[in-house]
Coordinates of N, CA and C in Angstrom, one line a residue:
M1048 N -4.7 -25.6 -18.8 CA -3.6 -26.3 -18.2 C -2.3 -25.6 -18.5
G1049 N -2.3 -24.5 -19.4 CA -1.0 -23.8 -19.7 C -0.3 -23.3 -18.5
S1050 N -1.0 -22.6 -17.6 CA -0.3 -22.0 -16.5 C 0.3 -23.1 -15.5
Q1051 N -0.4 -24.3 -15.5 CA 0.2 -25.3 -14.6 C 1.5 -25.9 -15.2
K1052 N 1.6 -25.9 -16.5 CA 2.8 -26.4 -17.1 C 3.9 -25.3 -17.1
K1053 N 3.5 -24.1 -17.3 CA 4.5 -23.0 -17.3 C 5.0 -22.7 -15.9
R1054 N 4.1 -22.6 -14.9 CA 4.4 -22.2 -13.6 C 3.7 -23.2 -12.6
P1055 N 4.3 -24.4 -12.4 CA 3.6 -25.4 -11.5 C 3.7 -24.9 -10.1
V1056 N 2.6 -25.1 -9.4 CA 2.5 -24.7 -7.9 C 2.7 -26.0 -7.1
R1057 N 3.9 -26.0 -6.4 CA 4.2 -27.2 -5.5 C 4.3 -26.6 -4.1
L1058 N 3.3 -27.0 -3.3 CA 3.3 -26.5 -1.9 C 3.9 -27.6 -1.0
T1059 N 4.6 -27.1 0.0 CA 5.1 -28.0 1.1 C 3.9 -28.4 2.0
A1060 N 4.1 -29.4 2.8 CA 3.0 -29.8 3.7 C 2.7 -28.6 4.7
Q1061 N 3.8 -27.9 5.1 CA 3.6 -26.8 6.1 C 2.8 -25.7 5.4
D1062 N 3.2 -25.3 4.1 CA 2.5 -24.3 3.4 C 1.0 -24.7 3.2
R1063 N 0.8 -25.9 2.9 CA -0.6 -26.4 2.6 C -1.4 -26.3 3.9
E1064 N -0.8 -26.7 5.0 CA -1.5 -26.6 6.3 C -1.8 -25.1 6.7
E1065 N -0.9 -24.2 6.4 CA -1.1 -22.8 6.7 C -2.2 -22.2 5.8
L1066 N -2.2 -22.6 4.5 CA -3.3 -22.1 3.6 C -4.6 -22.6 4.0
V1067 N -4.7 -23.9 4.5 CA -6.0 -24.4 4.9 C -6.4 -23.7 6.2
R1068 N -5.5 -23.3 7.0 CA -5.9 -22.5 8.2 C -6.4 -21.1 7.8
V1069 N -5.7 -20.5 6.8 CA -6.2 -19.2 6.4 C -7.6 -19.3 5.8
T1070 N -7.9 -20.3 5.1 CA -9.2 -20.4 4.4 C -10.3 -20.8 5.4
T1071 N -10.0 -21.4 6.5 CA -11.1 -22.0 7.4 C -11.2 -21.3 8.7
T1072 N -10.2 -20.6 9.2 CA -10.3 -20.0 10.5 C -9.9 -18.5 10.5
G1073 N -10.4 -17.8 11.5 CA -10.0 -16.4 11.7 C -10.7 -15.5 10.7
V1074 N -10.4 -14.2 10.9 CA -11.0 -13.2 10.0 C -9.8 -12.6 9.2
R1075 N -9.9 -12.8 7.9 CA -8.9 -12.3 6.9 C -9.6 -11.6 5.8
P1076 N -8.8 -10.8 5.0 CA -9.4 -10.2 3.8 C -9.9 -11.2 2.8
A1077 N -10.9 -10.9 2.1 CA -11.5 -11.8 1.1 C -10.5 -12.2 0.0
S1078 N -9.7 -11.2 -0.4 CA -8.7 -11.4 -1.4 C -7.6 -12.4 -1.0
M1079 N -7.3 -12.3 0.3 CA -6.3 -13.3 0.8 C -6.8 -14.7 0.8
I1080 N -8.1 -14.8 1.3 CA -8.7 -16.2 1.3 C -8.8 -16.7 -0.1
M1081 N -9.2 -15.8 -1.1 CA -9.4 -16.3 -2.4 C -8.1 -16.8 -3.0
R1082 N -7.0 -16.0 -2.8 CA -5.7 -16.4 -3.3 C -5.2 -17.7 -2.6
A1083 N -5.5 -17.9 -1.4 CA -5.1 -19.2 -0.7 C -5.9 -20.3 -1.3
R1084 N -7.2 -20.2 -1.6 CA -8.0 -21.2 -2.2 C -7.4 -21.6 -3.6
V1085 N -7.0 -20.5 -4.3 CA -6.4 -20.7 -5.7 C -5.2 -21.6 -5.6
L1086 N -4.3 -21.2 -4.6 CA -3.0 -22.0 -4.5 C -3.3 -23.4 -4.1
L1087 N -4.3 -23.6 -3.2 CA -4.6 -25.0 -2.8 C -5.1 -25.8 -4.0
A1088 N -5.9 -25.1 -4.9 CA -6.5 -25.8 -6.0 C -5.4 -26.1 -7.1
L1089 N -4.4 -25.2 -7.2 CA -3.4 -25.4 -8.2 C -2.2 -26.3 -7.7
D1090 N -2.2 -26.7 -6.5 CA -1.1 -27.5 -5.9 C -1.0 -28.8 -6.6
T1091 N 0.2 -29.0 -7.2 CA 0.5 -30.3 -8.0 C 1.1 -31.3 -7.1
A1092 N 1.5 -31.0 -5.8 CA 2.2 -31.9 -5.0 C 1.2 -33.0 -4.5
V1093 N -0.1 -32.7 -4.4 CA -1.0 -33.7 -3.9 C -1.6 -34.6 -5.0
G1094 N -1.3 -34.3 -6.3 CA -1.9 -35.2 -7.3 C -2.2 -34.3 -8.6
E1095 N -3.0 -34.9 -9.4 CA -3.3 -34.3 -10.7 C -4.2 -33.1 -10.4
V1096 N -4.0 -32.0 -11.1 CA -4.8 -30.8 -11.0 C -5.8 -30.8 -12.1
D1097 N -7.0 -30.3 -11.7 CA -8.1 -30.1 -12.7 C -7.7 -29.0 -13.8
S1098 N -8.4 -28.9 -14.8 CA -8.1 -27.9 -15.8 C -8.4 -26.5 -15.3
K1099 N -7.8 -25.5 -15.9 CA -8.0 -24.1 -15.5 C -9.5 -23.7 -15.4
E1100 N -10.2 -24.1 -16.4 CA -11.6 -23.7 -16.5 C -12.4 -24.3 -15.3
V1101 N -12.1 -25.6 -15.0 CA -12.9 -26.3 -13.9 C -12.5 -25.6 -12.6
I1102 N -11.3 -25.3 -12.3 CA -10.9 -24.7 -11.1 C -11.5 -23.3 -11.0
A1103 N -11.5 -22.5 -12.1 CA -12.0 -21.2 -12.1 C -13.5 -21.2 -11.8
A1104 N -14.2 -22.2 -12.4 CA -15.7 -22.3 -12.1 C -16.0 -22.7 -10.7
R1105 N -15.2 -23.6 -10.2 CA -15.4 -24.1 -8.8 C -15.1 -23.0 -7.8
L1106 N -14.1 -22.2 -8.0 CA -13.7 -21.2 -7.0 C -14.4 -19.9 -7.3
G1107 N -15.1 -19.7 -8.4 CA -15.8 -18.5 -8.7 C -14.8 -17.3 -9.1
V1108 N -13.7 -17.6 -9.7 CA -12.7 -16.6 -10.1 C -12.5 -16.8 -11.6
S1109 N -11.8 -15.8 -12.2 CA -11.5 -15.9 -13.6 C -10.2 -16.7 -13.9
G1110 N -10.1 -17.1 -15.1 CA -8.8 -17.8 -15.5 C -7.6 -16.9 -15.3
E1111 N -7.8 -15.6 -15.5 CA -6.7 -14.6 -15.4 C -6.3 -14.6 -13.9
T1112 N -7.2 -14.7 -13.0 CA -6.8 -14.7 -11.6 C -6.0 -15.9 -11.3
L1113 N -6.3 -17.0 -11.8 CA -5.5 -18.2 -11.6 C -4.1 -18.0 -12.2
R1114 N -4.0 -17.4 -13.3 CA -2.7 -17.2 -14.0 C -1.9 -16.2 -13.1
L1115 N -2.5 -15.1 -12.6 CA -1.8 -14.1 -11.9 C -1.3 -14.7 -10.5
V1116 N -2.1 -15.5 -9.9 CA -1.7 -16.1 -8.6 C -0.5 -17.0 -8.8
A1117 N -0.6 -17.9 -9.9 CA 0.5 -18.8 -10.2 C 1.8 -18.0 -10.5
K1118 N 1.6 -16.9 -11.2 CA 2.8 -16.1 -11.6 C 3.4 -15.4 -10.4
R1119 N 2.5 -14.9 -9.5 CA 3.1 -14.3 -8.2 C 3.8 -15.4 -7.4
F1120 N 3.2 -16.6 -7.3 CA 3.9 -17.7 -6.6 C 5.3 -18.0 -7.1
A1121 N 5.4 -18.0 -8.4 CA 6.7 -18.2 -9.1 C 7.6 -17.0 -8.8
E1122 N 7.1 -15.8 -8.8 CA 7.9 -14.6 -8.6 C 8.5 -14.5 -7.2
T1123 N 7.7 -15.0 -6.2 CA 8.1 -14.9 -4.8 C 9.0 -16.1 -4.4
G1124 N 9.3 -17.0 -5.4 CA 10.2 -18.1 -5.1 C 9.5 -19.2 -4.4
G1125 N 8.2 -19.4 -4.6 CA 7.5 -20.4 -3.9 C 7.0 -20.1 -2.5
D1126 N 7.0 -18.8 -2.1 CA 6.6 -18.4 -0.8 C 5.1 -18.2 -0.8
A1127 N 4.4 -19.1 -0.1 CA 2.9 -19.1 -0.1 C 2.4 -17.8 0.6
C1128 N 3.0 -17.5 1.7 CA 2.6 -16.3 2.5 C 2.7 -15.0 1.7
A1129 N 3.9 -14.9 1.0 CA 4.1 -13.7 0.3 C 3.1 -13.6 -0.9
T1130 N 2.7 -14.8 -1.4 CA 1.8 -14.8 -2.6 C 0.4 -14.4 -2.2
I1131 N -0.1 -14.8 -1.0 CA -1.5 -14.5 -0.7 C -1.6 -13.1 0.0
T1132 N -0.5 -12.5 0.5 CA -0.7 -11.2 1.2 C -0.5 -10.1 0.2
R1133 N -1.0 -9.0 0.6 CA -1.0 -7.8 -0.3 C 0.5 -7.3 -0.5
K1134 N 0.8 -7.0 -1.7 CA 2.1 -6.5 -2.1 C 2.3 -5.1 -1.6
K1135 N 3.3 -4.8 -0.8 CA 3.6 -3.5 -0.3 C 4.2 -2.6 -1.4
R1136 N 3.8 -1.4 -1.5 CA 4.3 -0.5 -2.5 C 5.7 0.0 -2.0
D1137 N 6.6 0.1 -2.9 CA 8.0 0.6 -2.5 C 8.0 2.1 -2.2
L1138 N 7.4 2.8 -3.1 CA 7.4 4.3 -3.0 C 6.0 4.8 -3.2
P1139 N 5.7 6.0 -2.6 CA 4.4 6.5 -2.9 C 4.3 6.9 -4.4
P1140 N 3.1 7.0 -5.0 CA 2.9 7.2 -6.4 C 3.4 8.7 -6.8
V1141 N 3.2 9.6 -5.8 CA 3.6 11.0 -6.1 C 4.5 11.4 -4.9
P1142 N 5.7 11.9 -5.2 CA 6.6 12.3 -4.1 C 6.0 13.5 -3.4
S1143 N 6.2 13.6 -2.1 CA 5.6 14.7 -1.3 C 6.4 15.9 -1.6
P1144 N 5.7 17.1 -1.7 CA 6.5 18.3 -1.9 C 7.1 18.8 -0.6
V1145 N 6.7 18.2 0.5 CA 7.2 18.7 1.8 C 8.4 17.9 2.1
T1146 N 9.6 18.5 2.0 CA 10.9 17.9 2.4 C 11.3 18.4 3.7
G1147 N 12.4 17.9 4.2 CA 12.9 18.4 5.5 C 13.2 19.9 5.5
E1148 N 13.7 20.4 4.4 CA 14.0 21.8 4.3 C 12.7 22.6 4.3
V1149 N 11.7 22.2 3.6 CA 10.4 22.9 3.6 C 9.8 22.9 5.0
E1150 N 9.9 21.7 5.7 CA 9.3 21.7 7.1 C 10.1 22.7 7.9
A1151 N 11.4 22.7 7.8 CA 12.1 23.7 8.7 C 11.7 25.1 8.4
R1152 N 11.6 25.5 7.1 CA 11.2 26.8 6.7 C 9.8 27.2 7.3
L1153 N 8.8 26.2 7.2 CA 7.5 26.4 7.7 C 7.5 26.6 9.2
I1154 N 8.3 25.8 9.9 CA 8.3 25.9 11.4 C 9.0 27.3 11.8
A1155 N 10.0 27.7 11.0 CA 10.7 28.9 11.3 C 9.7 30.1 11.1
M1156 N 8.9 30.0 10.0 CA 7.9 31.0 9.7 C 6.8 31.1 10.8
A1157 N 6.4 29.9 11.3 CA 5.4 29.8 12.4 C 5.9 30.4 13.7
C1158 N 7.2 30.3 13.9 CA 7.7 30.7 15.2 C 8.1 32.2 15.1
S1159 N 8.2 32.8 13.9 CA 8.5 34.2 13.8 C 7.4 35.1 14.1
Q1160 N 7.6 36.4 14.1 CA 6.6 37.4 14.4 C 5.6 37.4 13.2
P1161 N 4.3 37.5 13.4 CA 3.4 37.6 12.3 C 3.5 39.0 11.6
P1162 N 3.0 39.1 10.4 CA 3.1 40.4 9.7 C 2.4 41.5 10.4
Q1163 N 2.8 42.7 10.0 CA 2.2 43.9 10.6 C 0.7 43.9 10.4
G1164 N 0.0 44.1 11.5 CA -1.5 44.2 11.4 C -2.2 42.9 11.9
Y1165 N -1.4 41.9 12.2 CA -1.9 40.6 12.6 C -1.4 40.2 14.0
A1166 N -2.2 39.7 14.8 CA -1.8 39.4 16.2 C -1.0 38.0 16.2
R1167 N -1.4 37.1 15.3 CA -0.8 35.8 15.3 C -0.9 35.2 13.9
W1168 N -0.1 34.1 13.7 CA -0.2 33.4 12.4 C -1.4 32.5 12.4
S1169 N -2.1 32.5 11.3 CA -3.2 31.5 11.1 C -2.7 30.6 9.9
L1170 N -3.3 29.5 9.8 CA -2.9 28.6 8.7 C -3.2 29.3 7.3
R1171 N -4.2 30.0 7.2 CA -4.5 30.6 5.9 C -3.6 31.8 5.6
L1172 N -3.2 32.5 6.7 CA -2.2 33.6 6.6 C -0.8 33.0 6.2
M1173 N -0.5 31.8 6.8 CA 0.8 31.2 6.4 C 0.7 30.7 4.9
E1174 N -0.4 30.2 4.5 CA -0.6 29.8 3.1 C -0.3 30.9 2.2
K1175 N -0.8 32.1 2.5 CA -0.6 33.3 1.6 C 0.9 33.7 1.6
H1176 N 1.6 33.6 2.7 CA 3.0 34.0 2.7 C 3.9 32.9 2.1
V1177 N 3.5 31.6 2.2 CA 4.2 30.6 1.5 C 4.2 30.7 0.0
A1178 N 3.0 31.2 -0.5 CA 2.9 31.4 -1.9 C 3.8 32.5 -2.4
L1179 N 4.1 33.4 -1.5 CA 5.0 34.6 -1.9 C 6.5 34.2 -1.9
V1180 N 6.8 33.2 -1.1 CA 8.2 32.8 -1.0 C 8.6 31.9 -2.2
E1181 N 9.7 32.2 -2.9 CA 10.0 31.4 -4.1 C 10.5 30.0 -3.9
D1182 N 11.3 29.8 -2.9 CA 11.9 28.5 -2.8 C 11.1 27.5 -2.0
I1183 N 9.9 27.8 -1.6 CA 9.0 26.9 -0.9 C 7.8 26.6 -1.9
P1184 N 7.5 25.3 -2.2 CA 6.4 25.0 -3.1 C 5.1 25.5 -2.5
D1185 N 4.2 25.8 -3.4 CA 2.8 26.3 -2.9 C 2.1 25.1 -2.2
L1186 N 1.8 25.4 -0.9 CA 1.1 24.4 -0.1 C -0.2 25.0 0.4
D1187 N -1.3 24.2 0.5 CA -2.5 24.7 1.0 C -2.5 24.6 2.6
H1188 N -3.5 25.3 3.2 CA -3.5 25.4 4.6 C -3.5 24.1 5.4
S1189 N -4.2 23.1 4.8 CA -4.3 21.8 5.5 C -2.9 21.1 5.5
S1190 N -2.1 21.2 4.4 CA -0.8 20.6 4.4 C 0.1 21.3 5.4
I1191 N 0.0 22.6 5.5 CA 0.8 23.3 6.4 C 0.4 22.9 7.8
G1192 N -0.9 22.8 8.1 CA -1.3 22.3 9.4 C -0.8 21.0 9.8
R1193 N -0.8 20.0 8.8 CA -0.3 18.7 9.0 C 1.2 18.7 9.4
V1194 N 2.0 19.5 8.7 CA 3.4 19.6 9.0 C 3.6 20.2 10.4
L1195 N 2.9 21.2 10.7 CA 3.1 21.8 12.1 C 2.5 20.9 13.2
K1196 N 1.5 20.2 12.9 CA 0.9 19.2 13.9 C 1.9 18.1 14.1
K1197 N 2.5 17.6 13.1 CA 3.5 16.5 13.2 C 4.6 16.9 14.1
R1198 N 5.0 18.1 14.1 CA 6.2 18.6 14.9 C 5.7 19.3 16.2
N1199 N 4.5 19.2 16.5 CA 3.9 19.8 17.7 C 4.2 21.3 17.8
C1200 N 4.1 21.9 16.7 CA 4.3 23.3 16.6 C 2.9 24.0 16.6
V1201 N 2.4 24.5 17.7 CA 1.1 25.0 17.8 C 1.1 26.5 17.5
L1202 N 0.2 26.9 16.6 CA 0.0 28.3 16.3 C -0.8 29.0 17.4
T1203 N -0.3 30.0 18.0 CA -1.1 30.7 19.0 C -1.5 32.1 18.6

């Protein structure tokens, strides 16, 4: 009962109706349906809530899941939709080494004349030349290909 006292879940009639619709109709991710069921079970607006252990056993989730869903409900300011949906990441975990300047340098290299002895640029040849240039980070041929494909720059 600790999480219900610390973070009580009080759903409006509209939120409750939407959560019932999520759990009973349509095709949705299993995690979304599970969180919706947890919110419905923790709702104190309809009456007394069972203990955490009883709810966890009935829904087939852990007590920690109940705590985390109640915590997320409190963090989102009581927004049920934001609680059950997947949280979007703000930034990628690792920043991309390809910046606008790097893209411009790669495109300029692809549009320039190939080195002596070669008829055209290939991705692997560009990879070797990028490794020789100091102000461009080392990129593999597939990354170079993605950059050029994104800008419709075709190697001929």
